[in-house]
Amino acid sequence: MVSRVIPVEAFDLVIIGGTGDLARRKILPALYQRFNAGQIGKKSQIIGAARGEMTSEAYRAFAEEAIREFLDKSDVKVRALKSFLKLLSYVTLDAKGETGWEELAGKMHSDRIRAIYFSVGPSLFGDLAKRLHKHGMAGEGTRLVVEKPFGRDLASAKELNQMLARHFDESQIYRIDHYLGKETVQNLMAVRFGNMLFEPLWNSQYVDHIQITVAESVGVGTRGGYYDRSGAMRDMVQNHLMQLLCLIAMEPPAKFDPDAVRDEKLKVIRALDPVEPDNIVRGQYEGDGERPGYRNQVESRDSTTETFVALKAHISNWRWAGTPFYLRTGKRLKDRASEIAIIFKDAPHSIFEEDGQRHNNILTIRLQPNEGIELGVTIKEPGPGGMRLVDVPLDMSFAEVLGPDEADFPDAYERLIMDVIRGNQTLFMRGDEVEAAWAWTDPIIAEWDGSGQAPEPYAPGSSGPESAMFLMHRDGRRWREIKP
Ligand code: NAD
């Protein structure tokens, strides 16, 4: 199978915060990869813009270093890299002052798509939107790419939306959730809506429950300052896990069109019941001999910020009434592994001799580390000796089915940045979706803040706090093992 790369028209892309960590680790390497693949041509320009003084020459050296550091050696082709660096230049720009804006405006082409990537904290969004407008860079053809976190509660998200809306139309705003750029997540939609097999069973009549796990083995590392003001609920559940839940739970959109998809996702969020306190567990990792505990990695030694959340959510609509969605995410867990599992109900009657085992089909969508989709089916154990049942995976591991080249997925940022240039908002969150998600998480966080209680400690390298296990056990269910 040969993948088709469709080149995009020449564009101008400005990375505001172009010298930051995200630009280094994700944005610049992603742009190089798309250039190397032939999708970005030599006439496009990429402008790094940030507060620090720097020449364009120095910025090109900065970009080269980032690309060499964060991509596999085999991806870095000397000639391609040299040509790519020619697209780059740098402008010293102050979001809060006048420095650099005229120079930036002078570099932009009015007849091209202009993508402005806000790779800075949200406290600068309002200033940036205002100055882009003032300097004639807000008109048609300009698209804003906005990073997470989009607010820290409903009120701040509304404020951000209003600040952007003063100068930009919603159709110009691309709120990134990089989980949506993952190939498997899009495959989830292809599997659901491109096959006859699954959709008739995709409801509470046939689905027992759903588990969404996003487990990290690392702790907060050097991001403690940011993380301690955020926590797992704001950093992961409100955005990434919520988006995954929406894609599983939404009704089939009439077409694969940005607003049709986002309308359906919004309906799901609005149909979520409030979470009762006994349906949610929050935890915080402890230290061991080798690794520090969370409280030793942040300023406050009695921090009550959660590094783990497990919860049971209910969606009150015809399709899902009675089918729980169990969500869990955390740091310093057993392994780095993210997956969605659809656990179907048992067959209504077994004609085989009972072996004491449950044999139900499970559809697993693995997001990382090995992207793939697996369907667990029950078959007869081969060989003589009667009818013994065994569960085996019908594995759709992309590397095996499509060959290594096809399964060498572009990073989520590559797809998402190209979607911005192409003007496709399907994989970006709309303002009302983000607000609805905060409206659901706000009362949970308020309850925690009000209680003053500390999260439950859990051992590093474990599957999370005891109470998270109980959340499942009391329903006669169990979490799937966290394994890559
Ligand atoms: P960073 O602190 O490493 O970089 C910030 C950048 O903003 C620097 O280039 C700095 O010069 C520039 N900047 C700061 N104030 C400025 C001003 N007044 N005018 C112009 N430029 C200014 O931050 P980061 O880690 O790159 O993160 C950027 C944004 O992306 C943040 O909102 C962060 O939450 C989000 N994000 C980061 C990551 C990541 O992996 N780093 C992941 C997801 C989201």
Short mmCIF file of C-alpha atoms and ligand atoms in Angstrom, two decimals:
data_model
loop_
_atom_site.label_atom_id
_atom_site.label_comp_id
_atom_site.label_asym_id
_atom_site.label_seq_id
_atom_site.Cartn_x
_atom_site.Cartn_y
_atom_site.Cartn_z
CA MET A 1 0.00 0.00 0.00
CA VAL A 2 1.42 3.39 -0.92
CA SER A 3 0.27 6.35 1.12
CA ARG A 4 -0.79 9.43 -0.76
CA VAL A 5 0.61 12.77 0.29
CA ILE A 6 -1.37 15.69 -1.04
CA PRO A 7 0.73 18.86 -0.98
CA VAL A 8 -0.88 21.91 0.61
CA GLU A 9 -0.72 25.38 -0.90
CA ALA A 10 2.00 27.74 0.29
CA PHE A 11 1.12 29.18 3.72
CA ASP A 12 2.54 31.39 6.45
CA LEU A 13 2.77 29.87 9.91
CA VAL A 14 3.77 31.85 12.98
CA ILE A 15 4.72 30.00 16.15
CA ILE A 16 4.22 32.46 18.97
CA GLY A 17 6.32 30.96 21.75
CA GLY A 18 8.57 29.59 19.02
CA THR A 19 11.50 29.12 21.41
CA GLY A 20 9.49 27.19 24.02
CA ASP A 21 9.44 23.54 24.96
CA LEU A 22 6.40 22.63 22.86
CA ALA A 23 7.86 24.26 19.73
CA ARG A 24 11.08 22.33 20.24
CA ARG A 25 9.60 18.95 21.04
CA LYS A 26 6.54 18.85 18.83
CA ILE A 27 5.81 21.71 16.45
CA LEU A 28 9.15 22.13 14.66
CA PRO A 29 9.81 18.37 14.30
CA ALA A 30 6.23 17.88 13.01
CA LEU A 31 6.66 20.61 10.40
CA TYR A 32 9.96 19.17 9.24
CA GLN A 33 8.36 15.72 8.87
CA ARG A 34 5.57 17.10 6.68
CA PHE A 35 8.14 18.98 4.60
CA ASN A 36 10.21 15.83 4.23
CA ALA A 37 7.09 13.92 3.18
CA GLY A 38 6.50 16.45 0.41
CA GLN A 39 3.36 17.93 1.90
CA ILE A 40 4.82 21.36 2.65
CA GLY A 41 6.46 23.07 -0.31
CA LYS A 42 9.43 25.41 -0.48
CA LYS A 43 7.35 28.58 -0.80
CA SER A 44 5.74 28.32 2.63
CA GLN A 45 7.26 30.25 5.50
CA ILE A 46 7.50 29.46 9.19
CA ILE A 47 8.16 32.32 11.57
CA GLY A 48 9.27 31.73 15.13
CA ALA A 49 8.18 34.58 17.37
CA ALA A 50 8.96 35.01 21.04
CA ARG A 51 10.07 37.54 23.58
CA GLY A 52 13.78 36.76 23.52
CA GLU A 53 16.18 38.50 21.12
CA MET A 54 17.40 36.13 18.43
CA THR A 55 18.48 36.32 14.80
CA SER A 56 16.81 34.21 12.14
CA GLU A 57 20.13 32.43 11.70
CA ALA A 58 20.16 31.47 15.37
CA TYR A 59 16.54 30.33 15.15
CA ARG A 60 17.37 28.00 12.29
CA ALA A 61 20.17 26.52 14.41
CA PHE A 62 17.71 26.18 17.31
CA ALA A 63 15.22 24.38 15.04
CA GLU A 64 17.90 22.06 13.63
CA GLU A 65 18.96 21.05 17.11
CA ALA A 66 15.35 20.37 18.13
CA ILE A 67 14.70 18.26 15.04
CA ARG A 68 17.84 16.23 15.57
CA GLU A 69 17.04 15.75 19.24
CA PHE A 70 13.40 14.75 18.96
CA LEU A 71 13.24 12.71 15.76
CA ASP A 72 14.75 9.36 14.93
CA LYS A 73 18.09 9.64 13.18
CA SER A 74 16.64 7.78 10.19
CA ASP A 75 14.03 10.52 9.69
CA VAL A 76 16.56 13.34 9.52
CA LYS A 77 17.77 13.71 5.94
CA VAL A 78 20.57 16.24 5.58
CA ARG A 79 19.39 17.80 2.29
CA ALA A 80 15.75 17.93 3.28
CA LEU A 81 16.63 19.48 6.61
CA LYS A 82 18.75 22.12 4.93
CA SER A 83 15.91 23.06 2.58
CA PHE A 84 13.41 23.02 5.42
CA LEU A 85 15.47 25.43 7.51
CA LYS A 86 15.31 27.94 4.65
CA LEU A 87 11.57 28.34 5.35
CA LEU A 88 12.33 29.58 8.86
CA SER A 89 12.86 33.05 10.22
CA TYR A 90 12.47 34.75 13.58
CA VAL A 91 10.81 37.88 14.94
CA THR A 92 11.30 39.21 18.45
CA LEU A 93 7.76 39.81 19.59
CA ASP A 94 6.17 40.88 22.84
CA ALA A 95 2.60 39.70 23.33
CA LYS A 96 2.05 42.39 25.91
CA GLY A 97 3.82 45.29 24.18
CA GLU A 98 4.40 46.78 20.75
CA THR A 99 7.75 45.15 19.97
CA GLY A 100 7.81 43.14 16.75
CA TRP A 101 4.21 43.45 15.56
CA GLU A 102 4.89 45.71 12.58
CA GLU A 103 7.77 43.51 11.51
CA LEU A 104 5.59 40.41 11.76
CA ALA A 105 2.74 42.01 9.81
CA GLY A 106 5.25 43.03 7.10
CA LYS A 107 6.33 39.43 6.62
CA MET A 108 2.83 38.01 6.12
CA HIS A 109 1.27 37.38 2.73
CA SER A 110 -2.29 38.65 2.53
CA ASP A 111 -3.22 36.14 -0.18
CA ARG A 112 -2.24 33.03 1.79
CA ILE A 113 -3.53 30.98 4.67
CA ARG A 114 -1.95 32.44 7.79
CA ALA A 115 -1.83 30.08 10.74
CA ILE A 116 -0.91 31.64 14.07
CA TYR A 117 0.05 29.04 16.65
CA PHE A 118 -0.42 30.26 20.24
CA SER A 119 2.28 28.13 21.88
CA VAL A 120 2.21 30.24 25.02
CA GLY A 121 0.20 30.20 28.23
CA PRO A 122 -3.50 31.18 28.04
CA SER A 123 -2.87 34.39 30.00
CA LEU A 124 -1.48 35.83 26.74
CA PHE A 125 -4.33 34.78 24.42
CA GLY A 126 -6.33 37.98 24.90
CA ASP A 127 -3.33 40.25 24.22
CA LEU A 128 -2.33 38.24 21.18
CA ALA A 129 -5.81 38.28 19.66
CA LYS A 130 -6.07 42.03 20.20
CA ARG A 131 -2.69 42.80 18.63
CA LEU A 132 -3.19 40.49 15.68
CA HIS A 133 -6.38 42.38 14.98
CA LYS A 134 -4.80 45.78 15.47
CA HIS A 135 -2.01 44.97 13.03
CA GLY A 136 -4.29 43.66 10.32
CA MET A 137 -3.65 39.95 10.83
CA ALA A 138 -7.09 38.84 12.00
CA GLY A 139 -8.99 38.82 8.74
CA GLU A 140 -10.17 36.01 6.55
CA GLY A 141 -7.39 33.54 5.91
CA THR A 142 -6.04 33.76 9.46
CA ARG A 143 -6.43 30.67 11.64
CA LEU A 144 -5.53 30.51 15.31
CA VAL A 145 -4.16 27.34 16.85
CA VAL A 146 -4.73 27.31 20.57
CA GLU A 147 -2.99 24.96 23.01
CA LYS A 148 -4.29 23.42 26.18
CA PRO A 149 -5.07 24.21 28.93
CA PHE A 150 -8.14 26.04 27.68
CA GLY A 151 -9.08 27.59 31.00
CA ARG A 152 -9.11 26.04 34.44
CA ASP A 153 -12.88 26.11 34.95
CA LEU A 154 -16.04 27.15 33.14
CA ALA A 155 -15.68 30.84 34.00
CA SER A 156 -12.11 31.13 32.70
CA ALA A 157 -12.88 29.07 29.57
CA LYS A 158 -15.81 31.40 28.82
CA GLU A 159 -13.57 34.39 29.29
CA LEU A 160 -10.98 32.95 26.87
CA ASN A 161 -13.68 32.16 24.32
CA GLN A 162 -15.04 35.69 24.60
CA MET A 163 -11.59 37.25 24.25
CA LEU A 164 -10.92 35.30 21.06
CA ALA A 165 -14.43 35.91 19.75
CA ARG A 166 -13.95 39.67 19.93
CA HIS A 167 -11.58 39.50 16.96
CA PHE A 168 -12.01 36.04 15.43
CA ASP A 169 -14.85 33.91 14.20
CA GLU A 170 -15.26 30.41 15.65
CA SER A 171 -14.43 29.00 12.21
CA GLN A 172 -10.94 30.53 12.57
CA ILE A 173 -10.17 28.92 15.97
CA TYR A 174 -8.48 25.51 16.24
CA ARG A 175 -8.34 24.28 19.86
CA ILE A 176 -5.85 21.43 19.97
CA ASP A 177 -6.43 18.16 21.79
CA HIS A 178 -3.57 16.07 20.52
CA TYR A 179 -5.37 12.85 21.47
CA LEU A 180 -7.74 13.52 18.60
CA GLY A 181 -4.81 13.61 16.20
CA LYS A 182 -3.87 10.02 17.00
CA GLU A 183 -4.39 7.68 14.10
CA THR A 184 -6.17 5.06 16.23
CA VAL A 185 -8.63 7.57 17.59
CA GLN A 186 -9.67 8.40 14.05
CA ASN A 187 -9.72 4.71 13.32
CA LEU A 188 -12.24 4.35 16.09
CA MET A 189 -14.61 6.41 13.97
CA ALA A 190 -13.73 4.41 10.85
CA VAL A 191 -14.41 1.13 12.67
CA ARG A 192 -17.69 2.38 14.11
CA PHE A 193 -19.13 4.11 11.10
CA GLY A 194 -17.44 2.29 8.22
CA ASN A 195 -18.59 -1.21 9.18
CA MET A 196 -21.99 -2.81 9.60
CA LEU A 197 -20.66 -5.16 12.23
CA PHE A 198 -20.33 -2.93 15.27
CA GLU A 199 -22.92 -0.19 15.19
CA PRO A 200 -26.00 -2.41 15.79
CA LEU A 201 -24.34 -3.68 18.98
CA TRP A 202 -23.10 -0.28 20.09
CA ASN A 203 -25.61 0.40 22.86
CA SER A 204 -26.62 -0.55 26.38
CA GLN A 205 -28.47 -3.64 25.20
CA TYR A 206 -25.22 -5.30 24.15
CA VAL A 207 -22.45 -3.36 25.86
CA ASP A 208 -21.88 -4.20 29.51
CA HIS A 209 -19.52 -1.32 30.22
CA ILE A 210 -16.71 0.74 28.81
CA GLN A 211 -13.25 1.39 30.26
CA ILE A 212 -11.01 4.24 29.25
CA THR A 213 -7.50 4.19 30.69
CA VAL A 214 -4.74 6.70 30.14
CA ALA A 215 -1.88 5.53 32.36
CA GLU A 216 1.53 7.11 32.60
CA SER A 217 4.50 5.56 34.34
CA VAL A 218 6.32 8.86 34.81
CA GLY A 219 5.69 11.36 37.59
CA VAL A 220 5.39 15.12 37.21
CA GLY A 221 9.15 15.53 36.73
CA THR A 222 10.05 19.19 36.33
CA ARG A 223 6.47 20.24 35.52
CA GLY A 224 5.47 20.22 39.21
CA GLY A 225 4.83 23.97 39.33
CA TYR A 226 2.27 23.84 36.52
CA TYR A 227 0.81 20.50 37.52
CA ASP A 228 0.19 21.43 41.14
CA ARG A 229 -2.21 24.16 40.02
CA SER A 230 -3.94 21.76 37.68
CA GLY A 231 -4.17 18.07 38.69
CA ALA A 232 -5.32 15.02 36.74
CA MET A 233 -8.94 16.15 36.47
CA ARG A 234 -8.08 19.40 34.70
CA ASP A 235 -4.98 18.14 32.89
CA MET A 236 -6.41 14.88 31.52
CA VAL A 237 -10.07 14.10 32.27
CA GLN A 238 -11.73 17.36 31.23
CA ASN A 239 -10.10 17.26 27.82
CA HIS A 240 -8.47 14.01 26.64
CA LEU A 241 -10.59 11.38 28.39
CA MET A 242 -13.74 13.38 27.77
CA GLN A 243 -12.96 13.56 24.05
CA LEU A 244 -12.40 9.81 23.88
CA LEU A 245 -15.65 9.19 25.72
CA CYS A 246 -17.46 11.43 23.24
CA LEU A 247 -16.14 9.57 20.21
CA ILE A 248 -17.32 6.25 21.64
CA ALA A 249 -20.67 7.46 22.85
CA MET A 250 -21.77 9.87 20.11
CA GLU A 251 -24.54 9.13 17.64
CA PRO A 252 -23.46 8.63 14.03
CA PRO A 253 -23.12 12.10 12.50
CA ALA A 254 -24.91 12.57 9.18
CA LYS A 255 -21.55 13.19 7.52
CA PHE A 256 -17.91 13.43 8.44
CA ASP A 257 -18.02 17.16 8.66
CA PRO A 258 -16.60 19.30 11.48
CA ASP A 259 -19.82 20.69 12.84
CA ALA A 260 -21.79 17.48 12.36
CA VAL A 261 -19.19 15.58 14.42
CA ARG A 262 -18.85 18.29 17.05
CA ASP A 263 -22.61 18.66 17.44
CA GLU A 264 -22.84 14.96 18.29
CA LYS A 265 -19.95 15.17 20.76
CA LEU A 266 -21.56 18.14 22.47
CA LYS A 267 -24.81 16.21 22.92
CA VAL A 268 -22.91 13.46 24.72
CA ILE A 269 -21.26 15.88 27.16
CA ARG A 270 -24.60 17.49 27.87
CA ALA A 271 -26.17 14.09 28.54
CA LEU A 272 -23.57 13.17 31.17
CA ASP A 273 -25.03 12.87 34.67
CA PRO A 274 -23.28 14.71 37.48
CA VAL A 275 -20.85 12.33 39.19
CA GLU A 276 -21.81 11.32 42.72
CA PRO A 277 -18.92 11.57 45.22
CA ASP A 278 -18.91 7.81 45.81
CA ASN A 279 -18.43 7.22 42.08
CA ILE A 280 -15.10 9.02 41.96
CA VAL A 281 -11.69 8.34 43.46
CA ARG A 282 -8.70 10.61 43.46
CA GLY A 283 -5.20 9.60 44.39
CA GLN A 284 -1.71 10.98 44.78
CA TYR A 285 1.46 8.95 44.29
CA GLU A 286 3.85 8.31 47.12
CA GLY A 287 7.60 7.91 46.87
CA ASP A 288 9.73 4.81 47.18
CA GLY A 289 13.43 4.25 47.81
CA GLU A 290 14.31 5.42 44.29
CA ARG A 291 11.74 7.97 43.30
CA PRO A 292 10.35 10.96 45.18
CA GLY A 293 6.69 11.13 46.07
CA TYR A 294 4.51 13.83 44.50
CA ARG A 295 4.65 16.08 47.54
CA ASN A 296 8.42 16.13 47.36
CA GLN A 297 8.30 17.28 43.75
CA VAL A 298 6.10 20.31 44.29
CA GLU A 299 6.41 23.37 46.46
CA SER A 300 3.63 22.55 48.89
CA ARG A 301 4.47 19.60 51.15
CA ASP A 302 0.77 19.13 51.94
CA SER A 303 -0.53 19.57 48.40
CA THR A 304 -3.97 18.03 47.82
CA THR A 305 -3.59 17.99 44.03
CA GLU A 306 -4.60 14.64 42.53
CA THR A 307 -2.25 12.71 40.27
CA PHE A 308 -4.85 9.98 39.70
CA VAL A 309 -8.58 9.96 39.00
CA ALA A 310 -10.94 7.03 38.52
CA LEU A 311 -14.64 7.59 38.02
CA LYS A 312 -17.87 6.02 36.88
CA ALA A 313 -19.86 8.14 34.46
CA HIS A 314 -23.40 7.67 33.21
CA ILE A 315 -24.84 9.04 30.02
CA SER A 316 -28.56 9.67 30.26
CA ASN A 317 -29.82 8.95 26.77
CA TRP A 318 -31.55 6.08 25.02
CA ARG A 319 -28.39 4.52 23.69
CA TRP A 320 -26.41 4.40 26.91
CA ALA A 321 -28.84 4.38 29.85
CA GLY A 322 -27.56 1.70 32.26
CA THR A 323 -24.11 1.24 30.68
CA PRO A 324 -21.39 2.74 32.87
CA PHE A 325 -18.28 4.39 31.46
CA TYR A 326 -15.32 3.86 33.78
CA LEU A 327 -12.54 6.39 33.27
CA ARG A 328 -9.13 6.34 34.89
CA THR A 329 -5.90 8.23 34.45
CA GLY A 330 -2.84 8.72 36.55
CA LYS A 331 0.86 9.27 36.82
CA ARG A 332 3.56 6.97 38.23
CA LEU A 333 1.45 3.92 37.49
CA LYS A 334 2.57 0.44 36.58
CA ASP A 335 3.12 1.13 32.89
CA ARG A 336 2.55 3.66 30.19
CA ALA A 337 -0.53 2.35 28.44
CA SER A 338 -3.64 3.98 27.06
CA GLU A 339 -6.62 2.11 25.78
CA ILE A 340 -10.34 2.13 25.34
CA ALA A 341 -12.11 -1.17 25.97
CA ILE A 342 -15.70 -1.91 25.00
CA ILE A 343 -16.78 -4.90 27.08
CA PHE A 344 -19.78 -6.59 25.53
CA LYS A 345 -22.34 -8.52 27.56
CA ASP A 346 -22.17 -12.26 28.06
CA ALA A 347 -24.08 -14.45 25.61
CA PRO A 348 -27.62 -14.80 27.03
CA HIS A 349 -27.35 -18.55 27.38
CA SER A 350 -24.37 -20.88 27.23
CA ILE A 351 -24.86 -24.18 25.42
CA PHE A 352 -21.43 -25.33 26.54
CA GLU A 353 -20.52 -26.93 29.82
CA GLU A 354 -19.73 -24.23 32.31
CA ASP A 355 -16.01 -23.70 32.75
CA GLY A 356 -16.48 -21.01 35.36
CA GLN A 357 -15.02 -18.38 33.03
CA ARG A 358 -16.78 -15.41 31.54
CA HIS A 359 -16.50 -15.34 27.79
CA ASN A 360 -17.49 -11.97 26.55
CA ASN A 361 -16.26 -10.11 23.53
CA ILE A 362 -14.01 -7.15 24.16
CA LEU A 363 -13.11 -4.56 21.55
CA THR A 364 -9.89 -2.84 22.56
CA ILE A 365 -8.57 0.31 20.97
CA ARG A 366 -4.95 0.78 21.99
CA LEU A 367 -3.71 4.35 21.81
CA GLN A 368 -0.19 3.90 23.13
CA PRO A 369 2.39 2.59 23.08
CA ASN A 370 1.39 0.15 20.30
CA GLU A 371 -1.50 1.63 18.38
CA GLY A 372 -3.97 -0.96 17.20
CA ILE A 373 -7.43 -2.43 17.51
CA GLU A 374 -8.15 -5.87 18.88
CA LEU A 375 -11.36 -7.84 19.05
CA GLY A 376 -11.50 -10.63 21.59
CA VAL A 377 -13.56 -13.59 20.39
CA THR A 378 -14.31 -16.94 21.97
CA ILE A 379 -13.37 -20.06 20.05
CA LYS A 380 -12.86 -23.74 20.72
CA GLU A 381 -9.51 -24.60 22.16
CA PRO A 382 -7.81 -26.62 19.41
CA GLY A 383 -7.26 -30.34 19.80
CA PRO A 384 -9.16 -33.32 21.14
CA GLY A 385 -10.62 -33.50 24.60
CA GLY A 386 -14.07 -32.04 24.32
CA MET A 387 -15.40 -28.57 23.84
CA ARG A 388 -13.22 -26.20 25.82
CA LEU A 389 -13.54 -22.51 25.15
CA VAL A 390 -10.74 -20.06 24.87
CA ASP A 391 -10.66 -16.31 24.25
CA VAL A 392 -8.33 -15.19 21.49
CA PRO A 393 -7.68 -11.79 19.94
CA LEU A 394 -8.56 -11.00 16.38
CA ASP A 395 -5.68 -8.59 16.26
CA MET A 396 -5.69 -5.67 13.90
CA SER A 397 -2.26 -4.48 14.88
CA PHE A 398 -1.56 -1.99 12.14
CA ALA A 399 2.10 -2.85 11.77
CA GLU A 400 1.24 -6.45 10.86
CA VAL A 401 -1.74 -5.77 8.65
CA LEU A 402 -0.53 -2.73 6.77
CA GLY A 403 3.20 -3.29 6.81
CA PRO A 404 5.73 -1.28 8.79
CA ASP A 405 5.73 1.79 6.52
CA GLU A 406 1.99 2.32 6.65
CA ALA A 407 1.93 1.77 10.39
CA ASP A 408 4.66 4.32 10.92
CA PHE A 409 2.07 6.87 11.92
CA PRO A 410 2.69 10.55 11.71
CA ASP A 411 2.77 12.20 15.11
CA ALA A 412 -0.59 13.68 16.11
CA TYR A 413 0.85 17.19 15.70
CA GLU A 414 1.72 16.54 12.06
CA ARG A 415 -1.86 15.69 11.22
CA LEU A 416 -3.36 18.46 13.29
CA ILE A 417 -1.14 21.23 11.91
CA MET A 418 -1.88 20.08 8.36
CA ASP A 419 -5.61 20.05 9.18
CA VAL A 420 -5.30 23.69 10.23
CA ILE A 421 -3.69 24.57 6.90
CA ARG A 422 -6.38 22.63 5.03
CA GLY A 423 -9.07 24.29 7.11
CA ASN A 424 -10.55 21.11 8.57
CA GLN A 425 -11.81 21.62 12.14
CA THR A 426 -13.20 18.09 12.69
CA LEU A 427 -10.45 17.07 15.11
CA PHE A 428 -10.47 20.32 17.07
CA MET A 429 -12.68 21.21 20.00
CA ARG A 430 -15.35 23.82 19.51
CA GLY A 431 -15.80 26.52 22.14
CA ASP A 432 -19.16 25.20 23.35
CA GLU A 433 -17.74 21.67 23.73
CA VAL A 434 -14.94 22.92 25.97
CA GLU A 435 -17.39 24.92 28.06
CA ALA A 436 -19.75 21.94 28.44
CA ALA A 437 -16.85 19.76 29.56
CA TRP A 438 -15.89 22.31 32.22
CA ALA A 439 -19.51 22.57 33.33
CA TRP A 440 -19.37 18.83 34.06
CA THR A 441 -16.00 18.83 35.84
CA ASP A 442 -16.41 22.05 37.85
CA PRO A 443 -18.76 20.60 40.53
CA ILE A 444 -16.44 17.63 41.04
CA ILE A 445 -13.46 19.89 41.64
CA ALA A 446 -15.55 22.22 43.83
CA GLU A 447 -16.58 19.27 46.00
CA TRP A 448 -12.93 18.28 46.47
CA ASP A 449 -11.88 21.83 47.24
CA GLY A 450 -14.74 22.17 49.71
CA SER A 451 -13.99 18.92 51.52
CA GLY A 452 -10.35 19.86 52.18
CA GLN A 453 -9.59 16.14 52.14
CA ALA A 454 -6.32 14.84 50.80
CA PRO A 455 -6.34 12.40 47.88
CA GLU A 456 -5.76 8.75 48.67
CA PRO A 457 -2.05 7.85 48.50
CA TYR A 458 -0.95 5.09 46.14
CA ALA A 459 2.29 3.22 45.69
CA PRO A 460 4.45 4.15 42.70
CA GLY A 461 4.32 1.47 40.03
CA SER A 462 0.88 0.27 41.19
CA SER A 463 -2.50 0.45 39.45
CA GLY A 464 -3.64 3.34 41.64
CA PRO A 465 -5.37 3.59 45.04
CA GLU A 466 -7.29 0.71 46.61
CA SER A 467 -10.59 2.58 46.37
CA ALA A 468 -10.27 2.64 42.57
CA MET A 469 -10.32 -1.16 42.62
CA PHE A 470 -13.35 -1.08 44.88
CA LEU A 471 -15.17 1.24 42.47
CA MET A 472 -15.22 -1.69 40.04
CA HIS A 473 -15.44 -4.63 42.45
CA ARG A 474 -18.63 -3.40 44.05
CA ASP A 475 -20.20 -3.53 40.56
CA GLY A 476 -18.91 -7.07 40.03
CA ARG A 477 -16.39 -5.85 37.47
CA ARG A 478 -12.65 -5.34 37.36
CA TRP A 479 -10.25 -2.98 35.71
CA ARG A 480 -8.27 -4.35 32.85
CA GLU A 481 -4.61 -4.84 33.59
CA ILE A 482 -2.44 -1.83 32.77
CA LYS A 483 0.07 -3.22 30.30
CA PRO A 484 1.64 -1.91 27.13
P1 NAD B 1 7.60 27.44 27.53
O1 NAD B 1 7.59 28.20 28.83
O2 NAD B 1 8.68 26.45 27.30
O3 NAD B 1 7.69 28.50 26.34
C1 NAD B 1 6.95 29.67 26.31
C2 NAD B 1 7.28 30.49 25.08
O4 NAD B 1 6.49 31.67 25.12
C3 NAD B 1 8.72 30.95 24.97
O5 NAD B 1 9.09 30.93 23.61
C4 NAD B 1 8.65 32.41 25.45
O6 NAD B 1 9.66 33.24 24.90
C5 NAD B 1 7.31 32.81 24.92
N1 NAD B 1 6.75 33.95 25.65
C6 NAD B 1 6.50 34.07 26.97
N2 NAD B 1 5.97 35.29 27.23
C7 NAD B 1 5.90 35.96 26.06
C8 NAD B 1 5.45 37.25 25.67
N3 NAD B 1 4.99 38.15 26.56
N4 NAD B 1 5.51 37.57 24.37
C9 NAD B 1 5.98 36.70 23.45
N5 NAD B 1 6.41 35.47 23.76
C10 NAD B 1 6.38 35.10 25.04
O7 NAD B 1 6.18 26.80 27.38
P2 NAD B 1 5.75 25.49 26.52
O8 NAD B 1 6.03 24.29 27.36
O9 NAD B 1 6.36 25.57 25.18
O10 NAD B 1 4.19 25.63 26.46
C11 NAD B 1 3.51 26.57 25.63
C12 NAD B 1 2.01 26.33 25.74
O11 NAD B 1 1.70 25.02 25.28
C13 NAD B 1 1.49 26.40 27.17
O12 NAD B 1 0.19 26.93 27.16
C14 NAD B 1 1.44 24.94 27.60
O13 NAD B 1 0.48 24.71 28.58
C15 NAD B 1 1.03 24.30 26.29
N6 NAD B 1 1.42 22.89 26.19
C16 NAD B 1 2.73 22.51 26.32
C17 NAD B 1 3.08 21.19 26.19
C18 NAD B 1 4.51 20.75 26.27
O14 NAD B 1 4.75 19.56 26.08
N7 NAD B 1 5.45 21.62 26.53
C19 NAD B 1 2.09 20.22 25.94
C20 NAD B 1 0.76 20.64 25.79
C21 NAD B 1 0.45 21.97 25.92
#
